[in-house]
Amino acid sequence: MDANYQDLQCADLKHILKTKGIPFSNKRKQDLVDLCESADALNLPGIDQNDSEKEASIERRTVRGKTYQHPCYDTGIVWSRNLATIPTIDTFDVTSFLQNYCGWSEERLRRRKSDNGYKLHCSGHIHDVTMAMLDEDVFYVKGKCVPETRQSSDPYIPWILVEKSGHIFSAECTCVA
């Protein structure tokens, strides 16, 4: 083992694990160090992040075997500001998505109101919310989010892919987080 992972910051350890395709959410520094050392011991190669990110994006936009166009890049999607038919999404739908798809722990869910995304919503950084009906029971909902620290920068585009019942299939944002 050539690297001394103990000397690295958590962000650096997470970057190493990400390039090797190893999940690392909700890990303490020592856990991150252990994972990096295990990856070294197994001589795991890095993966091409661009291909991996593309595959993950396609997977997020695939529902019941059908892949929908990306909501930020496809100009053929018909968007509406009329949100009268937007699916009703309740707290349970959001909690279920965050736990089952994003791996949020019970503790992180309890702290959700201190989460930056929630704060941005409460402080009016989210605007221009639109929706698009993709199929009879599948919708995109997207908006624009003014960056907290660089308010003159281009807004981020968060979006969700949601079922008419309120079940959230996936979500994504153009921010770096």
Tab-separated table of C-alpha atoms in Angstrom:
chain	number	residue	atom	x	y	z
A	1	MET	CA	0.000	0.000	0.000
A	2	ASP	CA	1.642	3.189	-1.256
A	3	ALA	CA	-0.851	5.812	-0.102
A	4	ASN	CA	-1.276	7.081	3.444
A	5	TYR	CA	-5.001	7.727	3.481
A	6	GLN	CA	-5.016	8.938	7.102
A	7	ASP	CA	-3.380	12.190	5.969
A	8	LEU	CA	-6.066	12.962	3.381
A	9	GLN	CA	-9.176	15.078	3.900
A	10	CYS	CA	-12.637	13.467	3.703
A	11	ALA	CA	-13.338	15.188	0.370
A	12	ASP	CA	-10.188	13.633	-1.120
A	13	LEU	CA	-11.078	10.194	0.227
A	14	LYS	CA	-14.594	10.482	-1.216
A	15	HIS	CA	-13.167	11.485	-4.589
A	16	ILE	CA	-10.938	8.402	-4.620
A	17	LEU	CA	-13.863	6.156	-3.739
A	18	LYS	CA	-16.096	7.795	-6.337
A	19	THR	CA	-13.534	7.214	-9.104
A	20	LYS	CA	-13.468	3.537	-8.144
A	21	GLY	CA	-17.260	3.250	-8.067
A	22	ILE	CA	-17.422	2.524	-4.330
A	23	PRO	CA	-20.445	3.901	-2.418
A	24	PHE	CA	-19.510	6.039	0.568
A	25	SER	CA	-22.528	7.974	1.883
A	26	ASN	CA	-22.899	8.506	5.610
A	27	LYS	CA	-19.372	7.279	6.384
A	28	ARG	CA	-16.990	8.658	8.987
A	29	LYS	CA	-13.409	9.474	8.041
A	30	GLN	CA	-12.037	6.207	9.405
A	31	ASP	CA	-14.609	4.266	7.370
A	32	LEU	CA	-13.530	6.189	4.258
A	33	VAL	CA	-9.877	5.406	5.003
A	34	ASP	CA	-10.715	1.713	5.458
A	35	LEU	CA	-12.613	1.629	2.153
A	36	CYS	CA	-9.699	3.278	0.309
A	37	GLU	CA	-7.237	0.826	1.833
A	38	SER	CA	-9.474	-2.110	0.889
A	39	ALA	CA	-9.738	-0.816	-2.683
A	40	ASP	CA	-5.933	-0.611	-2.783
A	41	ALA	CA	-5.563	-4.126	-1.386
A	42	LEU	CA	-7.942	-5.422	-4.069
A	43	ASN	CA	-6.117	-3.355	-6.695
A	44	LEU	CA	-9.427	-1.932	-7.949
A	45	PRO	CA	-9.013	0.177	-11.081
A	46	GLY	CA	-10.658	3.553	-11.534
A	47	ILE	CA	-13.690	3.761	-13.756
A	48	ASP	CA	-14.331	6.232	-16.546
A	49	GLN	CA	-16.431	8.741	-14.642
A	50	ASN	CA	-17.997	10.243	-17.754
A	51	ASP	CA	-19.402	6.898	-18.907
A	52	SER	CA	-20.501	6.077	-15.371
A	53	GLU	CA	-22.303	9.413	-14.978
A	54	LYS	CA	-24.010	9.014	-18.361
A	55	GLU	CA	-25.175	5.515	-17.449
A	56	ALA	CA	-26.483	6.734	-14.083
A	57	SER	CA	-28.365	9.577	-15.770
A	58	ILE	CA	-29.943	7.194	-18.280
A	59	GLU	CA	-30.882	4.814	-15.464
A	60	ARG	CA	-32.523	7.679	-13.533
A	61	ARG	CA	-34.624	8.533	-16.588
A	62	THR	CA	-35.745	4.963	-17.250
A	63	VAL	CA	-39.158	3.912	-15.938
A	64	ARG	CA	-40.651	0.491	-16.613
A	65	GLY	CA	-38.150	-0.111	-19.400
A	66	LYS	CA	-38.742	3.220	-21.164
A	67	THR	CA	-36.008	5.871	-21.138
A	68	TYR	CA	-37.267	9.446	-21.248
A	69	GLN	CA	-35.343	12.326	-22.779
A	70	HIS	CA	-33.239	14.438	-20.436
A	71	PRO	CA	-35.369	17.352	-19.182
A	72	CYS	CA	-32.514	19.861	-19.383
A	73	TYR	CA	-31.323	19.092	-22.910
A	74	ASP	CA	-34.298	17.897	-24.949
A	75	THR	CA	-36.078	20.731	-26.709
A	76	GLY	CA	-38.936	18.466	-27.799
A	77	ILE	CA	-40.415	18.187	-24.307
A	78	VAL	CA	-43.521	20.358	-23.954
A	79	TRP	CA	-43.320	22.279	-20.669
A	80	SER	CA	-46.211	24.047	-18.981
A	81	ARG	CA	-46.315	26.663	-16.236
A	82	ASN	CA	-49.865	25.529	-15.488
A	83	LEU	CA	-49.330	23.295	-12.461
A	84	ALA	CA	-53.029	22.460	-11.991
A	85	THR	CA	-52.437	18.817	-12.938
A	86	ILE	CA	-49.138	18.404	-11.116
A	87	PRO	CA	-49.057	15.121	-9.190
A	88	THR	CA	-49.687	15.454	-5.471
A	89	ILE	CA	-46.386	14.677	-3.771
A	90	ASP	CA	-46.634	14.302	-0.014
A	91	THR	CA	-44.044	14.037	2.721
A	92	PHE	CA	-44.159	10.237	2.626
A	93	ASP	CA	-43.270	10.227	-1.107
A	94	VAL	CA	-40.265	12.473	-0.506
A	95	THR	CA	-39.128	10.562	2.598
A	96	SER	CA	-39.452	7.238	0.788
A	97	PHE	CA	-37.392	8.526	-2.141
A	98	LEU	CA	-34.671	9.985	0.085
A	99	GLN	CA	-34.359	6.776	2.116
A	100	ASN	CA	-34.764	4.149	-0.592
A	101	TYR	CA	-33.023	5.782	-3.537
A	102	CYS	CA	-30.649	8.313	-1.998
A	103	GLY	CA	-29.636	6.318	1.068
A	104	TRP	CA	-30.541	9.012	3.608
A	105	SER	CA	-30.346	7.796	7.192
A	106	GLU	CA	-33.005	8.417	9.831
A	107	GLU	CA	-30.690	11.009	11.391
A	108	ARG	CA	-30.262	12.924	8.145
A	109	LEU	CA	-34.034	12.899	7.635
A	110	ARG	CA	-34.488	14.409	11.091
A	111	ARG	CA	-32.030	17.159	10.138
A	112	ARG	CA	-33.646	17.799	6.732
A	113	LYS	CA	-34.746	21.327	7.627
A	114	SER	CA	-31.117	22.302	8.133
A	115	ASP	CA	-30.302	20.818	4.713
A	116	ASN	CA	-29.225	23.435	2.187
A	117	GLY	CA	-31.874	22.424	-0.377
A	118	TYR	CA	-34.664	23.011	2.112
A	119	LYS	CA	-33.184	26.378	3.089
A	120	LEU	CA	-32.986	27.427	-0.568
A	121	HIS	CA	-36.656	26.548	-0.989
A	122	CYS	CA	-37.703	28.508	2.109
A	123	SER	CA	-35.677	31.572	1.122
A	124	GLY	CA	-37.226	31.838	-2.340
A	125	HIS	CA	-34.301	30.619	-4.428
A	126	ILE	CA	-36.549	28.195	-6.356
A	127	HIS	CA	-38.549	29.721	-9.217
A	128	ASP	CA	-39.883	29.065	-12.732
A	129	VAL	CA	-41.385	25.691	-11.799
A	130	THR	CA	-42.764	23.891	-14.849
A	131	MET	CA	-44.072	20.421	-15.599
A	132	ALA	CA	-44.312	18.130	-18.599
A	133	MET	CA	-46.599	15.146	-19.035
A	134	LEU	CA	-44.496	12.404	-20.638
A	135	ASP	CA	-47.046	9.613	-20.618
A	136	GLU	CA	-50.484	9.256	-19.105
A	137	ASP	CA	-49.066	8.723	-15.624
A	138	VAL	CA	-45.437	9.938	-15.798
A	139	PHE	CA	-44.354	13.580	-15.422
A	140	TYR	CA	-41.272	15.740	-15.187
A	141	VAL	CA	-41.323	18.660	-12.762
A	142	LYS	CA	-38.393	21.063	-12.926
A	143	GLY	CA	-37.481	24.499	-11.727
A	144	LYS	CA	-34.613	26.904	-11.462
A	145	CYS	CA	-32.562	27.439	-8.324
A	146	VAL	CA	-30.522	30.593	-7.826
A	147	PRO	CA	-27.127	29.594	-6.383
A	148	GLU	CA	-26.823	30.668	-2.771
A	149	THR	CA	-23.376	32.228	-2.984
A	150	ARG	CA	-23.183	33.300	-6.636
A	151	GLN	CA	-26.613	34.779	-7.229
A	152	SER	CA	-25.604	36.355	-10.552
A	153	SER	CA	-24.560	32.937	-11.929
A	154	ASP	CA	-26.785	30.803	-14.116
A	155	PRO	CA	-29.410	29.003	-12.047
A	156	TYR	CA	-29.208	25.303	-11.311
A	157	ILE	CA	-31.925	23.118	-12.793
A	158	PRO	CA	-33.337	20.582	-10.305
A	159	TRP	CA	-35.885	18.115	-11.679
A	160	ILE	CA	-37.876	15.076	-10.641
A	161	LEU	CA	-39.451	12.244	-12.601
A	162	VAL	CA	-42.694	11.430	-10.846
A	163	GLU	CA	-45.711	9.184	-11.242
A	164	LYS	CA	-49.268	10.531	-11.182
A	165	SER	CA	-49.689	8.862	-7.767
A	166	GLY	CA	-46.870	11.035	-6.347
A	167	HIS	CA	-44.274	8.253	-6.333
A	168	ILE	CA	-40.897	9.800	-7.192
A	169	PHE	CA	-38.884	7.683	-9.616
A	170	SER	CA	-35.798	9.876	-9.679
A	171	ALA	CA	-34.351	13.339	-9.327
A	172	GLU	CA	-31.313	15.230	-10.486
A	173	CYS	CA	-29.818	18.707	-10.340
A	174	THR	CA	-27.232	20.514	-12.437
A	175	CYS	CA	-25.439	21.728	-9.288
A	176	VAL	CA	-22.121	20.165	-8.332
A	177	ALA	CA	-23.475	18.667	-5.104
